[in-house]
Short mmCIF file of C-alpha atoms in Angstrom, two decimals:
data_model
loop_
_atom_site.label_atom_id
_atom_site.label_comp_id
_atom_site.label_asym_id
_atom_site.label_seq_id
_atom_site.Cartn_x
_atom_site.Cartn_y
_atom_site.Cartn_z
CA UNK M 1 -3.45 -13.15 20.33
CA UNK M 2 -1.79 -13.17 16.94
CA UNK M 3 -2.84 -10.62 14.39
CA UNK M 4 -5.13 -11.71 11.59
CA UNK M 5 -5.42 -10.24 8.13
CA UNK M 6 -8.74 -9.35 6.52
CA UNK M 7 -9.32 -8.18 2.95
CA UNK M 8 -12.04 -5.76 1.93
CA UNK M 9 -12.52 -4.89 -1.75
CA UNK M 10 -13.90 -1.42 -2.48
CA UNK M 11 -14.72 0.11 -5.84
CA UNK M 12 -14.26 3.62 -7.17
CA UNK M 13 -12.17 5.61 -9.63
CA UNK M 14 -8.50 6.32 -10.15
CA UNK M 15 -7.67 9.70 -11.70
CA UNK M 16 -4.30 11.03 -12.82
CA UNK M 17 -2.92 13.07 -15.71
CA UNK M 18 -6.42 13.94 -16.94
CA UNK M 19 -7.66 10.34 -17.21
CA UNK M 20 -10.10 8.43 -15.02
CA UNK M 21 -10.49 4.67 -14.69
CA UNK M 22 -12.86 2.42 -12.71
CA UNK M 23 -10.90 0.33 -10.23
CA UNK M 24 -11.36 -2.23 -7.47
CA UNK M 25 -8.96 -1.78 -4.54
CA UNK M 26 -7.84 -4.11 -1.80
CA UNK M 27 -8.14 -2.62 1.67
CA UNK M 28 -6.16 -4.66 4.19
CA UNK M 29 -7.16 -4.74 7.86
CA UNK M 30 -4.61 -6.20 10.27
CA UNK M 31 -5.53 -6.71 13.88
CA UNK M 32 -7.06 -8.76 16.67
CA UNK M 33 -10.36 -8.49 18.50
CA UNK M 34 -9.44 -5.17 20.10
CA UNK M 35 -7.42 -3.02 17.71
CA UNK M 36 -6.54 -2.81 14.06
CA UNK M 37 -4.52 -1.06 11.34
CA UNK M 38 -5.88 -0.27 7.87
CA UNK M 39 -3.59 -0.30 4.85
CA UNK M 40 -4.93 1.93 2.05
CA UNK M 41 -8.31 3.49 2.88
CA UNK M 42 -9.83 3.25 -0.58
CA UNK M 43 -13.13 4.75 -1.75
CA UNK M 44 -15.56 3.90 1.06
CA UNK M 45 -14.89 5.07 4.61
CA UNK M 46 -18.21 3.66 5.81
CA UNK M 47 -17.53 0.15 4.51
CA UNK M 48 -14.03 0.18 6.01
CA UNK M 49 -15.35 1.40 9.37
CA UNK M 50 -17.99 -1.35 9.30
CA UNK M 51 -15.29 -3.96 8.67
CA UNK M 52 -13.19 -2.63 11.54
CA UNK M 53 -16.27 -2.76 13.76
CA UNK M 54 -15.86 -1.82 17.40
CA UNK M 55 -12.10 -2.33 17.38
CA UNK M 56 -9.84 0.65 18.00
CA UNK M 57 -8.32 1.76 14.68
CA UNK M 58 -4.84 3.02 15.50
CA UNK M 59 -3.37 3.76 12.06
CA UNK M 60 -4.27 4.25 8.41
CA UNK M 61 -1.11 3.49 6.45
CA UNK M 62 -0.97 4.70 2.85
CA UNK M 63 1.27 2.63 0.57
CA UNK M 64 1.31 5.63 -1.79
CA UNK M 65 -0.80 8.69 -2.52
CA UNK M 66 -2.66 7.91 -5.74
CA UNK M 67 -6.22 9.03 -5.14
CA UNK M 68 -7.76 5.55 -5.25
CA UNK M 69 -5.66 4.49 -2.24
CA UNK M 70 -6.22 7.59 -0.08
CA UNK M 71 -9.59 9.07 -1.03
CA UNK M 72 -11.38 7.71 2.07
CA UNK M 73 -8.50 8.25 4.51
CA UNK M 74 -9.52 11.62 6.01
CA UNK M 75 -13.14 10.55 6.47
CA UNK M 76 -12.08 7.27 8.09
CA UNK M 77 -9.63 9.11 10.36
CA UNK M 78 -12.38 11.55 11.29
CA UNK M 79 -14.69 8.71 12.30
CA UNK M 80 -12.09 6.72 14.24
CA UNK M 81 -9.34 9.07 15.40
CA UNK M 82 -6.73 6.96 13.60
CA UNK M 83 -3.41 8.45 12.51
CA UNK M 84 -2.85 8.77 8.74
CA UNK M 85 0.68 7.76 7.75
CA UNK M 86 2.33 8.58 4.40
CA UNK M 87 5.87 8.80 3.07
CA UNK M 88 6.80 12.45 2.69
CA UNK M 89 7.94 12.00 -0.93
CA UNK M 90 4.31 11.42 -1.91
CA UNK M 91 3.00 14.67 -0.44
CA UNK M 92 2.65 16.33 -3.90
CA UNK M 93 0.41 13.47 -5.03
CA UNK M 94 -1.55 13.56 -1.76
CA UNK M 95 -2.25 17.28 -2.22
CA UNK M 96 -3.89 16.59 -5.60
CA UNK M 97 -6.65 14.73 -3.71
CA UNK M 98 -6.61 16.39 -0.28
CA UNK M 99 -5.22 19.93 -0.70
CA UNK M 100 -6.51 21.08 2.69
CA UNK M 101 -5.66 18.05 4.87
CA UNK M 102 -2.11 16.81 5.37
CA UNK M 103 -1.28 13.34 6.67
CA UNK M 104 -0.74 13.13 10.42
CA UNK M 105 2.65 11.41 10.40
CA UNK M 106 5.45 10.51 8.02
CA UNK M 107 6.62 7.02 7.18
CA UNK M 108 10.38 6.38 7.09
CA UNK M 109 12.31 3.46 5.66
CA UNK M 110 13.05 0.88 8.35
CA UNK M 111 10.41 2.19 10.74
CA UNK M 112 8.20 -0.42 12.45
CA UNK M 113 4.53 0.26 13.16
CA UNK M 114 3.10 -2.03 15.82
CA UNK M 115 -0.48 -2.86 16.64
CA UNK M 116 -2.55 -5.85 17.62
CA UNK M 117 0.30 -8.36 17.43
CA UNK M 118 1.56 -7.10 14.07
CA UNK M 119 4.96 -5.51 13.44
CA UNK M 120 4.89 -3.78 10.06
CA UNK M 121 8.32 -2.72 8.81
CA UNK M 122 8.31 0.10 6.29
CA UNK M 123 10.26 -0.59 3.08
CA UNK M 124 10.59 2.52 0.89
CA UNK M 125 10.04 1.18 -2.64
CA UNK M 126 9.81 4.14 -5.05
CA UNK M 127 8.98 3.73 -8.72
CA UNK M 128 5.20 3.53 -9.01
CA UNK M 129 5.22 6.73 -6.94
CA UNK M 130 8.13 8.57 -5.28
CA UNK M 131 6.94 7.78 -1.77
CA UNK M 132 5.63 4.28 -2.40
CA UNK M 133 6.22 1.89 0.48
CA UNK M 134 5.71 -1.79 1.19
CA UNK M 135 4.97 -3.12 4.67
CA UNK M 136 6.66 -6.36 5.75
CA UNK M 137 5.67 -8.44 8.76
CA UNK M 138 8.18 -11.24 9.28
CA UNK M 139 6.02 -12.92 11.91
CA UNK M 140 3.04 -13.07 9.57
CA UNK M 141 5.25 -14.04 6.62
CA UNK M 142 3.54 -11.32 4.61
CA UNK M 143 4.43 -8.18 2.67
CA UNK M 144 1.79 -5.63 1.68
CA UNK M 145 3.03 -4.21 -1.62
CA UNK M 146 0.45 -1.60 -2.59
CA UNK M 147 0.98 -1.02 -6.32
CA UNK M 148 4.72 -1.80 -6.34
CA UNK M 149 4.44 -5.54 -7.05
CA UNK M 150 1.41 -7.46 -8.32
CA UNK M 151 0.60 -11.04 -9.17
CA UNK M 152 2.31 -10.95 -12.56
CA UNK M 153 4.74 -8.09 -12.30
CA UNK M 154 5.53 -4.51 -11.32
CA UNK M 155 3.02 -1.73 -10.89
CA UNK M 156 2.43 0.73 -13.71
CA UNK M 157 5.04 3.38 -14.40
CA UNK M 158 3.58 5.18 -17.40
CA UNK M 159 2.20 8.23 -15.61
CA UNK M 160 3.45 11.26 -13.70
CA UNK M 161 5.75 10.73 -10.72
CA UNK M 162 6.59 7.15 -11.80
CA UNK M 163 9.79 5.62 -13.19
CA UNK M 164 10.32 2.09 -14.52
CA UNK M 165 14.04 1.58 -13.70
CA UNK M 166 13.35 2.77 -10.15
CA UNK M 167 10.50 0.30 -9.55
CA UNK M 168 12.68 -2.53 -10.88
CA UNK M 169 15.45 -1.55 -8.45
CA UNK M 170 12.93 -1.42 -5.58
CA UNK M 171 11.51 -4.85 -6.39
CA UNK M 172 14.90 -6.50 -6.93
CA UNK M 173 16.68 -4.97 -3.94
CA UNK M 174 13.90 -4.74 -1.34
CA UNK M 175 11.19 -7.29 -2.18
CA UNK M 176 12.91 -10.19 -3.92
CA UNK M 177 15.38 -10.24 -1.02
CA UNK M 178 12.55 -11.41 1.26
CA UNK M 179 12.04 -15.16 1.91
CA UNK M 180 10.48 -16.87 -1.15
CA UNK M 181 7.51 -18.16 0.84
CA UNK M 182 6.52 -14.59 1.82
CA UNK M 183 2.90 -13.88 0.88
CA UNK M 184 2.48 -10.79 -1.31
CA UNK M 185 -0.80 -8.95 -0.61
CA UNK M 186 -1.33 -6.34 -3.30
CA UNK M 187 -3.21 -3.09 -3.78
CA UNK M 188 -5.38 -4.60 -6.51
CA UNK M 189 -6.09 -8.16 -7.59
CA UNK M 190 -5.02 -11.52 -6.27
CA UNK M 191 -2.20 -12.37 -3.84
CA UNK M 192 1.02 -14.06 -4.87
CA UNK M 193 4.34 -14.96 -3.23
CA UNK M 194 7.86 -13.64 -3.56
CA UNK M 195 8.96 -17.04 -4.83
CA UNK M 196 6.32 -17.05 -7.58
CA UNK M 197 7.35 -13.61 -8.89
CA UNK M 198 11.14 -13.69 -8.48
CA UNK M 199 11.93 -15.87 -11.54
CA UNK M 200 10.26 -13.32 -13.84
CA UNK M 201 12.42 -10.29 -13.04
CA UNK M 202 14.40 -10.40 -16.27
CA UNK M 203 11.20 -10.78 -18.31
CA UNK M 204 9.83 -7.61 -16.73
CA UNK M 205 13.04 -5.74 -17.46
CA UNK M 206 13.03 -6.90 -21.08
CA UNK M 207 9.35 -6.01 -21.46
CA UNK M 208 9.82 -2.59 -19.92
CA UNK M 209 12.49 -1.38 -22.33
#
């Protein structure tokens, strides 16, 4: 059975550099009737566990370690036994939220995480955060971009651990190289496609300087 993709929106707060903002996050659940993977366990472990239901949750993959994407990860892992995956470069950010609980495993560029008919290839896409990753499934024609690429442009780079030229390089070299029909499922907000965003690269560069 082919994997299906479900979207759960959870609400909470994002905090960094002394500021706090109310945010809605996309939690992506990829799986079949028997097992599933969660991308970005945001805010509400109970709601995510309810959405997973009686399926076996094998992995919680963190696209990056800003608190609004990882705050529910340890609780969800505790309920389900799932493995928490993070890129090692984001460990300093992770420790701001979970100083006493490290991730269970480290993501590496080019690695493939398989479950429930999905094959998620890890693309290291620093810029929004040093260890930011996107997850590309060629078979599903989908890339999960976290906060690296949104409907309308790159993720924010105005705070600690972020860098605008780096996110532009990541988007140009790793994401815009994907087929134009690839669906882009983001960490916040509405989906888009690679083809819809690609023509705007120069605008983003001009706007960012």
